[in-house]
Structure formats: C-alpha cells, structure tokens
CSV table of C-alpha atoms in Angstrom, one decimal:
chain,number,residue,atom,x,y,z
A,204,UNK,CA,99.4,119.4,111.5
A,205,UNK,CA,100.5,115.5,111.1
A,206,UNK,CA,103.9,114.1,111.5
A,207,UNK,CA,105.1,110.3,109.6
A,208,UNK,CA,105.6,107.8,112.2
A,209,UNK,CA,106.5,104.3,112.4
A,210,UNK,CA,106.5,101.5,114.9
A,211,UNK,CA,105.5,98.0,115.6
A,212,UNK,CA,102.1,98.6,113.6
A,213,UNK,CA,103.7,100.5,110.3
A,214,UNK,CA,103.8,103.5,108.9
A,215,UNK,CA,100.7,105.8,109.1
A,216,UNK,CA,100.2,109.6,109.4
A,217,UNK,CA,98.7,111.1,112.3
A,218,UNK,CA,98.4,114.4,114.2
A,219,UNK,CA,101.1,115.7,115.9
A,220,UNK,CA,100.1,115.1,120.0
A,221,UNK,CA,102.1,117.2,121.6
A,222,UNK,CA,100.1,119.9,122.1
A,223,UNK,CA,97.6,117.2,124.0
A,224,UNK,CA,99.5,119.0,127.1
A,225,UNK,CA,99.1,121.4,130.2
A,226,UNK,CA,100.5,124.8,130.1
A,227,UNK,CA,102.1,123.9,132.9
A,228,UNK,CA,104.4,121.7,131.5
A,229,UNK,CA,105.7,124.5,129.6
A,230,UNK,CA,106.1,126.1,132.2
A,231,UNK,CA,108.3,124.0,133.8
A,232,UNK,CA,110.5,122.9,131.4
A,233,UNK,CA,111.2,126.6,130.2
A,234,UNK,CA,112.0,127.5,134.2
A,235,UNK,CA,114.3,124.1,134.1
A,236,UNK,CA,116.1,124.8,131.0
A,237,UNK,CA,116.8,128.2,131.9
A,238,UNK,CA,117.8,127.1,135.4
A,239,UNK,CA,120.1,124.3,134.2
A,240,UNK,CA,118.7,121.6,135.9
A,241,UNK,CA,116.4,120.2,132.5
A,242,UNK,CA,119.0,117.3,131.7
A,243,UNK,CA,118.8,115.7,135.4
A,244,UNK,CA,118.5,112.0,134.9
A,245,UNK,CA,115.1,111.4,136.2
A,246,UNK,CA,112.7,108.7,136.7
A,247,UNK,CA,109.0,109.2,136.6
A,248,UNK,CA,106.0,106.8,137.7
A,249,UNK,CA,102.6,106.8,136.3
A,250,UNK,CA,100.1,104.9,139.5
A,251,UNK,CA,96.7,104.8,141.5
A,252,UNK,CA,97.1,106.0,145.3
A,253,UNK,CA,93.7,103.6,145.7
A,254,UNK,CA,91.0,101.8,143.7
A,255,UNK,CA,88.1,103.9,143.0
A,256,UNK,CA,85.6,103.4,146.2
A,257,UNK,CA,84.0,99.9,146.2
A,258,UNK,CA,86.1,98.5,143.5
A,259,UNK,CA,88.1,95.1,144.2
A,260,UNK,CA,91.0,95.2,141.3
A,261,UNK,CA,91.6,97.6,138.0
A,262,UNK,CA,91.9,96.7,134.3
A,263,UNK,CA,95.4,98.4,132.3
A,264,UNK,CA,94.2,99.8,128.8
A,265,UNK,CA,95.6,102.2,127.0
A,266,UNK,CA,99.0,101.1,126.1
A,267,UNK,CA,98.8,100.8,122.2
A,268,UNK,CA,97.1,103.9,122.4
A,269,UNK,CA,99.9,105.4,124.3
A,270,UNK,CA,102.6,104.3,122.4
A,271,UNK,CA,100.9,105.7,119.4
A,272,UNK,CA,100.9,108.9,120.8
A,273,UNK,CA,103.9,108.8,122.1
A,274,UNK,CA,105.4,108.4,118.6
A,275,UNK,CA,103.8,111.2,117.4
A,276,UNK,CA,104.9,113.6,120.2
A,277,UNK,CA,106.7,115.9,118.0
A,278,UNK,CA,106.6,119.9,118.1
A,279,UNK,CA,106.1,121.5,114.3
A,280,UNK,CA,106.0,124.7,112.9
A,281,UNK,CA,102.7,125.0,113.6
A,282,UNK,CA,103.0,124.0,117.2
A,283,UNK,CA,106.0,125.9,118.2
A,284,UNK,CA,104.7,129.1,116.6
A,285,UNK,CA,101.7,128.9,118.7
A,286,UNK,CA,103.1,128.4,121.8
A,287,UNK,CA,106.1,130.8,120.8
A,288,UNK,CA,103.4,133.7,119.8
A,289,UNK,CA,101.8,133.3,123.0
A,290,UNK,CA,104.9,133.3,125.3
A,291,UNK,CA,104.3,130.3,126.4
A,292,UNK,CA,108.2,129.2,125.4
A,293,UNK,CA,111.0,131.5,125.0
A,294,UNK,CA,113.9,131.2,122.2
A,295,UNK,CA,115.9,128.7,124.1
A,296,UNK,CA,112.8,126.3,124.7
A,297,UNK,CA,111.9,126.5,121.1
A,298,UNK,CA,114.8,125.2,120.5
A,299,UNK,CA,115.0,122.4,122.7
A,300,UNK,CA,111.3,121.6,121.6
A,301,UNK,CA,112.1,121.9,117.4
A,302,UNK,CA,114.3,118.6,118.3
A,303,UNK,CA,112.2,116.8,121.1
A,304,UNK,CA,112.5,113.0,120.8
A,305,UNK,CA,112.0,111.0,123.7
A,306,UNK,CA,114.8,108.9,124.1
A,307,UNK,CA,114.4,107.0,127.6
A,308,UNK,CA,113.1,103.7,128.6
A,309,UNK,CA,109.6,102.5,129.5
A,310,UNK,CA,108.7,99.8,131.3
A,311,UNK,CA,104.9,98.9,132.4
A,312,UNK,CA,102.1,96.7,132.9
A,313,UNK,CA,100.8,95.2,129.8
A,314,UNK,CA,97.0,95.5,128.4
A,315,UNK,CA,94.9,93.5,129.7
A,316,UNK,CA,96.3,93.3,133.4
A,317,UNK,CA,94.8,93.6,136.4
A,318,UNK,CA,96.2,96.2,138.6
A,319,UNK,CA,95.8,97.4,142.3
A,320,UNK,CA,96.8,100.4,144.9
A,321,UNK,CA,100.2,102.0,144.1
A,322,UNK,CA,100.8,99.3,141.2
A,323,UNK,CA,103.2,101.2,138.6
A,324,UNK,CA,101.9,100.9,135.7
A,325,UNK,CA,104.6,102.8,133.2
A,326,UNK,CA,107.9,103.9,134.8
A,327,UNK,CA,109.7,106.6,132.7
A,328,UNK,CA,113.2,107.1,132.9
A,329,UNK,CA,115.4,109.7,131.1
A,330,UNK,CA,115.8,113.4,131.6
A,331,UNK,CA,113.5,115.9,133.3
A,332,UNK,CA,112.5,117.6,130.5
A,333,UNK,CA,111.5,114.8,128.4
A,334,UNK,CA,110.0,112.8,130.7
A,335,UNK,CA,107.7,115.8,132.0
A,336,UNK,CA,106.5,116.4,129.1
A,337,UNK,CA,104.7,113.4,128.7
A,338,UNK,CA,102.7,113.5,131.9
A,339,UNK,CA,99.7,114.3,130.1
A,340,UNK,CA,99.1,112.8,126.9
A,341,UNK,CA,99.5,109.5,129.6
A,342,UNK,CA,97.6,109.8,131.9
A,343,UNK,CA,94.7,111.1,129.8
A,344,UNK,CA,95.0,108.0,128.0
A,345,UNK,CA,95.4,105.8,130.7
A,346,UNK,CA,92.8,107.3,132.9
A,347,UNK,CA,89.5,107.0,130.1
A,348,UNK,CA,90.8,103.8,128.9
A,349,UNK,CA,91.8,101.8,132.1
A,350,UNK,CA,88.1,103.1,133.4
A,351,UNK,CA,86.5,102.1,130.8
A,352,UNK,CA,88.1,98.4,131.1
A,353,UNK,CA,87.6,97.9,134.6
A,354,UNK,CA,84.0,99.0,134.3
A,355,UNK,CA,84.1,96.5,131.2
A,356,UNK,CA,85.9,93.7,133.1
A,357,UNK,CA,83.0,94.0,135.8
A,358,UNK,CA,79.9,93.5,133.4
A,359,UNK,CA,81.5,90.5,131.3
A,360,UNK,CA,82.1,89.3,134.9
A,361,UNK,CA,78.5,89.5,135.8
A,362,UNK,CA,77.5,88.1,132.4
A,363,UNK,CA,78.7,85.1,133.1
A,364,UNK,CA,79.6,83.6,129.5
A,365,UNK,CA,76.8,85.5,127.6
A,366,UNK,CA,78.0,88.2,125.3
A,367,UNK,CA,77.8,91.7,126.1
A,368,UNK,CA,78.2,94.8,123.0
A,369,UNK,CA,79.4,97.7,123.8
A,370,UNK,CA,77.0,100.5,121.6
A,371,UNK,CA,77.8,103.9,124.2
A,372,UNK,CA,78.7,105.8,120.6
A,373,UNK,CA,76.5,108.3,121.3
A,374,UNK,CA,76.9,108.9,124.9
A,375,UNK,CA,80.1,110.0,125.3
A,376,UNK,CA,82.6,112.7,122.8
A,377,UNK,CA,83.0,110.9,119.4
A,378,UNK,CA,86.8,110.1,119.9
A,379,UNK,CA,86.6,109.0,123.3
A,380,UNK,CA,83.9,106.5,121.7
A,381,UNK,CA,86.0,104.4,119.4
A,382,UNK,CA,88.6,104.5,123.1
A,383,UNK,CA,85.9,103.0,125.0
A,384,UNK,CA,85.3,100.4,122.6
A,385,UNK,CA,88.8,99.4,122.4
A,386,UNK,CA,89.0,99.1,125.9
A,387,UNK,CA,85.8,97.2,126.3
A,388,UNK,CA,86.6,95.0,123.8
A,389,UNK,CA,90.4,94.0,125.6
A,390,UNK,CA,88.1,93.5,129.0
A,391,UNK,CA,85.8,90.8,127.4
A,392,UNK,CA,83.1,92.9,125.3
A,393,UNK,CA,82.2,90.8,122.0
A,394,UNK,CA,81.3,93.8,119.5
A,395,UNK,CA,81.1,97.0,119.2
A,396,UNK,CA,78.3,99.3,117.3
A,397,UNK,CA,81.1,101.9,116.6
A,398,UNK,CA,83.0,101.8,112.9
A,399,UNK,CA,85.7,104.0,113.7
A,400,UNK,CA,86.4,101.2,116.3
A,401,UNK,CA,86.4,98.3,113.4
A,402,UNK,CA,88.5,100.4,111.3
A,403,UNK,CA,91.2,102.0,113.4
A,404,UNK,CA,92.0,98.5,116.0
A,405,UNK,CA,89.9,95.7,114.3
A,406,UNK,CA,86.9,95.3,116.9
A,407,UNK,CA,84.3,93.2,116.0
A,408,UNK,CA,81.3,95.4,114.7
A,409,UNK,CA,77.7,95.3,115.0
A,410,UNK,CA,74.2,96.3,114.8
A,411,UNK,CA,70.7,96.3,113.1
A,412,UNK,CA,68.3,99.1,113.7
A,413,UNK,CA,66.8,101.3,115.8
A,414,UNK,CA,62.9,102.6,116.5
A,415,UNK,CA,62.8,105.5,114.1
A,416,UNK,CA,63.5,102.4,111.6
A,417,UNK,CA,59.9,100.9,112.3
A,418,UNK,CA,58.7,104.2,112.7
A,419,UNK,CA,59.8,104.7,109.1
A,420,UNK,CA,56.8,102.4,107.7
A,421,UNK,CA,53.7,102.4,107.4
A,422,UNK,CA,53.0,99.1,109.7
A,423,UNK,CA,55.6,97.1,111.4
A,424,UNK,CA,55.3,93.9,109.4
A,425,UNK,CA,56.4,96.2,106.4
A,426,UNK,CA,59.7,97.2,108.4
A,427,UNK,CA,60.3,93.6,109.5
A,428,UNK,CA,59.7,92.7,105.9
A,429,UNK,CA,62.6,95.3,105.0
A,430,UNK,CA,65.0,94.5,107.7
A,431,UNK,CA,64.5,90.6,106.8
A,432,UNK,CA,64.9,90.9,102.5
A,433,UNK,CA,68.2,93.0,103.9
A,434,UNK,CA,70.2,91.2,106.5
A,435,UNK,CA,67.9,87.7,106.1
A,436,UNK,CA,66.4,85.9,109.1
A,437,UNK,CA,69.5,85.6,111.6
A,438,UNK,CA,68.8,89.3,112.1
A,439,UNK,CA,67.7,90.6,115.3
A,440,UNK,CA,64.3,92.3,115.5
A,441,UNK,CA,63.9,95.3,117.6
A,442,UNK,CA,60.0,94.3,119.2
A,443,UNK,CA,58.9,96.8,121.9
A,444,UNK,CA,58.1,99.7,119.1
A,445,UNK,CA,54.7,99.0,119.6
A,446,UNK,CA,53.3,95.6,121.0
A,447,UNK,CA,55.9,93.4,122.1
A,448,UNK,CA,54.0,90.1,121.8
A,449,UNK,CA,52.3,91.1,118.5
A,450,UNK,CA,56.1,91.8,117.3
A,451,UNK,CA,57.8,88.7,118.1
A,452,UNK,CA,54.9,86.6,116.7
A,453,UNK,CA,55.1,88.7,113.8
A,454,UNK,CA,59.0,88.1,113.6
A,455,UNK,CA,58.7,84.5,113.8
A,456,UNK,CA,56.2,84.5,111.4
A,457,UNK,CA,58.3,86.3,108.5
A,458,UNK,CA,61.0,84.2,109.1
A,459,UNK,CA,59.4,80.8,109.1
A,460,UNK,CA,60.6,80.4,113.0
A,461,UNK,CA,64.2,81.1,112.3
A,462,UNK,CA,64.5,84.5,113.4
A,463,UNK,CA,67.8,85.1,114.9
A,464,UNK,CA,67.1,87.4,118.1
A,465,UNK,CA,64.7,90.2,119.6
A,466,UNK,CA,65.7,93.3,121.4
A,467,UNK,CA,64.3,94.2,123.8
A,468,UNK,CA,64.9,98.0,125.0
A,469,UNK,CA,61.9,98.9,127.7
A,470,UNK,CA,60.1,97.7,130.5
A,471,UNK,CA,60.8,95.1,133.0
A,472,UNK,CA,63.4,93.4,131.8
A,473,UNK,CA,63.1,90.4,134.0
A,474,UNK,CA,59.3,89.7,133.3
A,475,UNK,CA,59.8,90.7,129.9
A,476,UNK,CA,62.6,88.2,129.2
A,477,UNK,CA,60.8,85.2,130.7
A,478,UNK,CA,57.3,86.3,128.9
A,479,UNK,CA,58.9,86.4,125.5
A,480,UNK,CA,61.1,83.4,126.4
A,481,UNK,CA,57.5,81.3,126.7
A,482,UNK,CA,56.2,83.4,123.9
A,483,UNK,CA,59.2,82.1,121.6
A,484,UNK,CA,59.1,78.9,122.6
A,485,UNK,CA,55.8,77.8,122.0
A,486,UNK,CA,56.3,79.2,118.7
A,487,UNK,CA,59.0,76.8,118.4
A,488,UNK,CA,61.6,79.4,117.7
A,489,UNK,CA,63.6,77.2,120.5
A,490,UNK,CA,66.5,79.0,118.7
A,491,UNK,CA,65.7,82.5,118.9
A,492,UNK,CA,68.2,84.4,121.4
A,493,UNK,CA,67.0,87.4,123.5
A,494,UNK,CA,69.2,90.5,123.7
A,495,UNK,CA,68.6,93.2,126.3
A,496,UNK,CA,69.4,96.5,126.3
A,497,UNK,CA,68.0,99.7,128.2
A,498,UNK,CA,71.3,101.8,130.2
A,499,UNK,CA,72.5,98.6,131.9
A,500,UNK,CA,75.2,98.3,134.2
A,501,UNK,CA,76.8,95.7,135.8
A,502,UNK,CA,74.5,95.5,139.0
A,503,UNK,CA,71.3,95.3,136.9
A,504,UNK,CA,73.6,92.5,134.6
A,505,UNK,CA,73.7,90.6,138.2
A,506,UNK,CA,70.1,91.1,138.1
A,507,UNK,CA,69.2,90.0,134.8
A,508,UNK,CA,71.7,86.7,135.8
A,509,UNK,CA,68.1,84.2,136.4
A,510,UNK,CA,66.7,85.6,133.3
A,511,UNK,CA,66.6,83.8,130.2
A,512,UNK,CA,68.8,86.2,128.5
A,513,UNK,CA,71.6,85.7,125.9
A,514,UNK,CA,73.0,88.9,125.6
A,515,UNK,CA,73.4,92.3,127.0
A,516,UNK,CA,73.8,95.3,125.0
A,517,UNK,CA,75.9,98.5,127.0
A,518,UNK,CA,76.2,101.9,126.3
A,519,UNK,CA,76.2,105.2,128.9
A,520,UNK,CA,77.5,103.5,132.0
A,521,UNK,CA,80.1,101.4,130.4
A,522,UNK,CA,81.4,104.5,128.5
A,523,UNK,CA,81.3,106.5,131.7
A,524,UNK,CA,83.3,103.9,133.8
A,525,UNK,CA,80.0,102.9,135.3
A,526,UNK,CA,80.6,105.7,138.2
A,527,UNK,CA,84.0,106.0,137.9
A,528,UNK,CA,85.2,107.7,134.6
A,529,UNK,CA,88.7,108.3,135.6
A,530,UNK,CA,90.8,105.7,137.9
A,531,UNK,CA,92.6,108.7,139.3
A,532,UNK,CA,96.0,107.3,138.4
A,533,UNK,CA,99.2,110.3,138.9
A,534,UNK,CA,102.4,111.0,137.2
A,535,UNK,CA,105.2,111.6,139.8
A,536,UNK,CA,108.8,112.3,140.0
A,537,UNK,CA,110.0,109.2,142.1
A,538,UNK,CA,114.2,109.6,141.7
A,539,UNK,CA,116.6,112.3,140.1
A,540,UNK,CA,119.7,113.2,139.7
A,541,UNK,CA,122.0,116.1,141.7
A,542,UNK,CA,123.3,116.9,138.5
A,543,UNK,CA,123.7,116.4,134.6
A,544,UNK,CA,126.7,114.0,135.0
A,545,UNK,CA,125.4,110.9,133.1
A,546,UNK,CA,127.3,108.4,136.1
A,547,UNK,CA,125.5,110.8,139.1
A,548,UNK,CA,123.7,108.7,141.8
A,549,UNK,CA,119.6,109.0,141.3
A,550,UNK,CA,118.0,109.3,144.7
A,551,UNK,CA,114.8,109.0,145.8
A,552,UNK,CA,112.2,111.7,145.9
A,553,UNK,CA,108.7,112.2,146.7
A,554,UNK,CA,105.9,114.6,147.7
A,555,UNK,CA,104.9,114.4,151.6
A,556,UNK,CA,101.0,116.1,151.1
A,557,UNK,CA,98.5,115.0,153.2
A,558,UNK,CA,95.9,112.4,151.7
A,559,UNK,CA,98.5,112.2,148.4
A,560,UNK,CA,101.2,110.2,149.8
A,561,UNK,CA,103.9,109.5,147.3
A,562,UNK,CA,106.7,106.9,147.6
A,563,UNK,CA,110.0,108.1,146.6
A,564,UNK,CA,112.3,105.5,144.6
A,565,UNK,CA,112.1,103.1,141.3
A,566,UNK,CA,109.7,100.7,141.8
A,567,UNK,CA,109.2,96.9,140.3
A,568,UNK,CA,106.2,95.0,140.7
A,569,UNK,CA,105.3,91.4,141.1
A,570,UNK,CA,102.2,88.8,141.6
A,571,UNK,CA,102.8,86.7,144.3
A,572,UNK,CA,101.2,83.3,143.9
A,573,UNK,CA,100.2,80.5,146.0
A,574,UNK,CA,100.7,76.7,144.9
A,575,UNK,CA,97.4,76.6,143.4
A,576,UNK,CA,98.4,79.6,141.4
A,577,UNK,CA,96.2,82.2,143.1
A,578,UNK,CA,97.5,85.8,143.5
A,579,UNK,CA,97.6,86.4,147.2
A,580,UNK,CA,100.0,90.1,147.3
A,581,UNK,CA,101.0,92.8,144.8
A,582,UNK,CA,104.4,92.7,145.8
A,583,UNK,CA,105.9,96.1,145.2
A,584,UNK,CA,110.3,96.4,145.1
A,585,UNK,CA,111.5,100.0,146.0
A,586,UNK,CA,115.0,100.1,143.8
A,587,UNK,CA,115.3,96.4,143.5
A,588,UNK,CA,112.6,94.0,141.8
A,589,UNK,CA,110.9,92.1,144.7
A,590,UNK,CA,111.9,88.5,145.9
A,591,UNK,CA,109.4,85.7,144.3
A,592,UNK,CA,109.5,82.1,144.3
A,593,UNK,CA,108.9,79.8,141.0
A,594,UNK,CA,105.5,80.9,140.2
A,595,UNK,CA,105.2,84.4,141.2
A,596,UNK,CA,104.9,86.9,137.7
A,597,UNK,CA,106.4,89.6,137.4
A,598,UNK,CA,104.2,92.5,135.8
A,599,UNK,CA,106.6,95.0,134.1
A,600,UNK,CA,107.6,94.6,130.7
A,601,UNK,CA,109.7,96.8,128.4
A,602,UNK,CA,107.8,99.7,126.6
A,603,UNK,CA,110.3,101.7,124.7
A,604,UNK,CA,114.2,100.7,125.0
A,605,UNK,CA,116.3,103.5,124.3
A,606,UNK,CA,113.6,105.5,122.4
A,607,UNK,CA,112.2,103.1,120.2
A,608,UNK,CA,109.1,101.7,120.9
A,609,UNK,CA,108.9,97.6,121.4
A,610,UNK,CA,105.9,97.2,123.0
A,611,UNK,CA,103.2,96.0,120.6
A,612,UNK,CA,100.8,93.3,120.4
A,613,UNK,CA,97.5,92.1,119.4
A,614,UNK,CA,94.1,92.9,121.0
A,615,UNK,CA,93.2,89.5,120.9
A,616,UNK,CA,96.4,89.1,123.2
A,617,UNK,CA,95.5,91.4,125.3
A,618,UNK,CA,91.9,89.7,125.7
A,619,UNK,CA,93.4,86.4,126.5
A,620,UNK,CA,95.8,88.2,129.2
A,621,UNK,CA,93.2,89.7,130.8
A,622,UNK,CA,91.1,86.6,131.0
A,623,UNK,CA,94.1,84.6,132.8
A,624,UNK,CA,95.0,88.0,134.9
A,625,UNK,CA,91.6,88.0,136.7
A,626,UNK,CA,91.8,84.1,136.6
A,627,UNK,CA,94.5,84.6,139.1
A,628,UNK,CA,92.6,86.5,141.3
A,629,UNK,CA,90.4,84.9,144.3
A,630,UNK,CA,86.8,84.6,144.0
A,631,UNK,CA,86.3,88.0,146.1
A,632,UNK,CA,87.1,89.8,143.5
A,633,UNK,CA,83.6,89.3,141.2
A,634,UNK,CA,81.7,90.5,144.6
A,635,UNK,CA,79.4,93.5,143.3
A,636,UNK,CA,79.0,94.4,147.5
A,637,UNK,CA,81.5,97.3,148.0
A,638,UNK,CA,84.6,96.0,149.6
A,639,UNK,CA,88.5,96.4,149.8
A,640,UNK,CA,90.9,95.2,146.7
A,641,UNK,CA,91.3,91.9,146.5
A,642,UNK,CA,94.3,91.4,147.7
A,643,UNK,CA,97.0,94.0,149.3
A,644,UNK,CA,99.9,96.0,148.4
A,645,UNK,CA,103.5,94.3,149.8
A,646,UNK,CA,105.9,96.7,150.1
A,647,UNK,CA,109.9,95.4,149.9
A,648,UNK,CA,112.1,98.4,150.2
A,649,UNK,CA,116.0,97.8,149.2
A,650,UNK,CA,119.0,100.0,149.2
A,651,UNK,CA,118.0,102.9,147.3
C-alpha cells in the first residue's frame, strides 16, 4: 500500500497515510457529504490552549514530516475497500475519497520556532471535507515531535555549549524513535545513536559500545584492545563495567594517553566526574573528554553544570518529552461558510466548552520586539495580521499554496532558526523553577 509522491525533497515512494486517521473523521465527512454541507469553505487552526505546566515557551517540529505525509494522503484500493467493507463509507464517500487531493492553502510556524499559548501554528483553509480529514495525521505529528523539541530545547539549554546525543532508540516505539531524533536534532542535539535517523533526514550518527561488549571477553583490557584496533584511540571507552579507576588507567594506557573519551553510565555522577577528571589528568590525558550518561534530564543536566563534564548522552526522558509527551495542541474549525458559493462571506466560529475555550476567526501571528530586539508579546490578529513596528517578525509562512507544497528546507536551517528564536526570548525563559511563559499572548481583534 504506497503511493509516488513528489515535492520539495524528490521523488520517493512511501505508504499511503491516510488511513493514519480517527473513525470519526469518516464519520463526519460521510454525514457532511450526504447533508450537502462538505464543500463549505472552511478554515481550520492547529494550536496549544496553554504550555504544558511549568514550561516557559514550546519548540515547532514536525513540519517536514507533515508535509510528507500530507503528500501521501491518498485513499487506494486497498484503503477504500477496507473502510467500504466495514461501513465505515458509503458509495458516495468512496467516491469523493477515490479522488481526495487536498487543494487549500497552509500557512504556519516554521521548524525550529518557539511557540506559546494559542500561537497557530498551521491554519488550513479549503473545504470541510478536506480540511477535516487531516486533523489527525497533524496533530499526531505535531504533538510527539514539538514535545520532543521542547524537552530537547530545554537540555541543550542547560548544557550550556557542551554537546548532548540523543540515544532514547530503545525507549520509545521504533518509528517514533528516528521522530524524536529528528526533532532533537532541530532543538540543538549533536548526534543521534539511531540509523534510521542518519538515513531518512541526515542526523549526525553515533556510538561505540555497550556493557555486554566487555562482558563479551575474557578480561577488559582484551575488549579495550578490540574496541581500540577497530575504531583507534579517539574512541570513547565505556569504564564502569567493572572498576572505574582500574578502566580508565587501563584506557589511557592502550592508547598511549590519547584516548578520546570515557563513559560513564552509574553512580554519582558528580563525584564520579571530578574523580576521574583528577584520575585523567594526572595521567596526562589532559585531552580526554568525559561523557555522561544514566536517564538524564534536563534538571540533573543543571546539576551536572559545575562538573567537569563534556557531554551528555539522553535517552528515555528526552524521547518521552521529559514529562510531557504530547504538547496538547487541538485542531479546530475557526471560520466557515453558510454555503458552497465560492464568493460566500466566512464567519467566525468556535466552541464555548468550559476549560477548552476556542477563539472563533482566522488568526495571524507576530513577535513583538523591543529596540534591543527582545520578544516582549505574541501578538495574535483575529482576521487581520496584527499591527508591528520595524522589527517585530511575523511567524507564519506559506505551507502549501493552492495544493502544492512549498514549504521545505534544511534541518540545519531549522537548527539555526531555533537558535535565533530562543535568542529572542528573555533570560526567564532558561529558568528550570516552574513558572508562567515567557512572555504573554496579545490579542488584536479586527473586523471579522
């Protein structure tokens, strides 16, 4: 089941992702097709009601991913036939599904962004039925990847300078791995220990070995030895197998003092760091870096910040947002038609439940500045783009224009983005304490 698409990046074959879906969107477009209200001009709004609790600012990732899939939305045989046999669709919604092609526009915040409450992040505009049908396959992306980035964003932060590698492969389901690392890698991450990662989006790969590796031998000098004659002596040497002492002297030894790091994975990292620091040094391996690892976060990061450390590997809490695996971001209808006519007025629409306040109208979205270029507002237009001065940004860009996807760029792009993005923001924002976000939501609402 794979459909040939093309965009930005090329040609490639992947599976169809349509089917990546609630029933109930199904559901609703068969009810709206057979009520004739499916062609209503319609605008949709993928945003965050709030900042997952304690967190200052978000991270947007997920875009490339999104467009990708977004190209490959297509219903074939296969898909139809399922849904078809299990009256899901009737005859008239096969139909309309045998030709879907989403031809709207897209707008949204770039990778790489920072984002705050009720920032909105992909506005889809076309008609109800094609633009519900994507409510999904969106926000599943954007949800996993955008947490995954802003628990990212936090660590780097907290790292101040020294790398961090994201290696949370085995933590999380196998796709939603070579995700995370993406992500990671646009919030600041230097490496990856996942392939799929290097091979699919071109993230910088790593690793050396693991225990059962030492265990494998008959001593630890003999698995040193092995690791060494392999990957030579800018390796890095996994030492807390046994002794830790008796391994790094041993490492340094094999490789005449030029032994490239240790890992170490147990203990007290603190004392552990500064022990082996001294160790190293009066060993003269002056040059030696020490890498940490052992289900680190961003708060033991902080920690680990007076430590002679030189880099941090994460895995579990980074792949599971560090606490907050989903940003909770919604898909709502914000504007519609009356009717099908093409020229009919949208107005403004919006759900009224309590705790899940929506705002009805098209939104546009701005960083206000001050003269020293700090952001002080999210300045949020309701059906015009909001009023800024010279050096105010504004944060939507086009997506997809008239169906075809424009939106593409590079992950190192990204990366940069990202760095000036939470450049912007003021200091507050790198506070572990829990707080408020960094700066607040302006609201300028025009005619609509």
């Amino acid at each position: 089941m794979t459909t040939s698409i093309t965009g930005p990046w090329g040609p490639s074959e992947v599976p169809t992702t349509a089917l990546l879906t609630d029933h109930y969107e199904l559901t609703m477009l068969r009810a709206a097709l057979k009520a004739g209200t499916a062609h209503r001009h319609s605008i949709f709004e993928l945003f965050p009601r709030r900042l997952p609790t304690g967190r200052r600012y978000g991270v947007v990732a997920g875009v490339g991913r999104a467009m990708r899939a977004l190209a490959a939305f297509r219903f074939d045989d296969e898909a139809l036939s399922f849904l078809s046999d299990n009256d899901i669709i009737d005859a008239p919604t096969a139909d309309y599904l045998a030709d879907y092609r989403f031809s709207g526009q897209m707008w949204g915040y770039p990778e790489g962004e920072v984002y705050l409450p009720y920032s909105p992040l992909v506005v889809v505009e076309g008609s109800f039925a094609e633009c519900v049908m994507l409510e999904t396959v969106l926000l599943s992306i954007y949800n996993h990847d955008s947490a995954i980035a802003s628990a990212a964003s936090r660590m780097v932060a907290m790292a101040d300078g020294r790398p961090c590698i994201e290696m949370g492969s085995r933590r999380t389901q196998e796709l939603a791995a070579v995700a995370a690392a993406r992500a990671a890698y646009i919030a600041g991450f230097e490496t990856t220990s996942n392939l799929e990662a290097g091979r699919r989006y071109g993230v910088p790969t790593a690793g050396t070995s693991a225990h059962s590796f030492t265990l494998l031998h008959h001593s630890e000098r003999e698995a040193f030895e092995a690791q060494i004659a392999a990957l030579g002596p800018d390796t890095t040497l996994l030492v807390d197998t046994y002794d830790v002492e008796e391994a790094v002297r041993l490492g340094v030894e094999l490789t005449d003092g030029k032994l490239g790091a240790i890992r170490l994975d147990s203990g007290d990292l603190t004392v552990m760091a500064k022990r082996m620091r001294a160790l190293l040094d009066s060993l003269d391996a002056t040059a030696t870096k020490i890498i940490v690892t052992s289900d680190l976060d961003e708060y033991q990061i902080a920690a680990l910040s007076g430590a002679p450390v030189d880099g941090y590997g994460v895995g579990t809490a980074l792949v599971t947002g560090s606490g907050h695996p989903t940003c909770g971001f919604v898909y709502k209808l914000v504007a519609r038609a009356d009717s099908d006519d093409p020229e009919a007025e949208l107005r403004p629409v919006a759900k009224a439940s309590v705790g899940k306040t929506s705002i009805g109208g098209r939104k546009y979205a701005l960083r206000r500045l001050d003269d020293r270029g700090t952001a002080t507002a999210e300045v949020i237009g309701i059906g015009e783009p909001p009023e800024g001065d010279s050096n105010d940004r504004p944060l939507l860009v086009p997506l997809v224009v008239d169906g075809e996807i424009t939106w593409s760029e590079s992950l190192e792009a990204s990366r940069e983005r990202h760095r000036r993005s939470l450049d912007e923001l003021p200091l507050d924002a790198l506070k572990m304490s829990r707080g408020e976000p960094v700066i607040e939501t302006q609201w300028e609402e025009h005619d609509r």
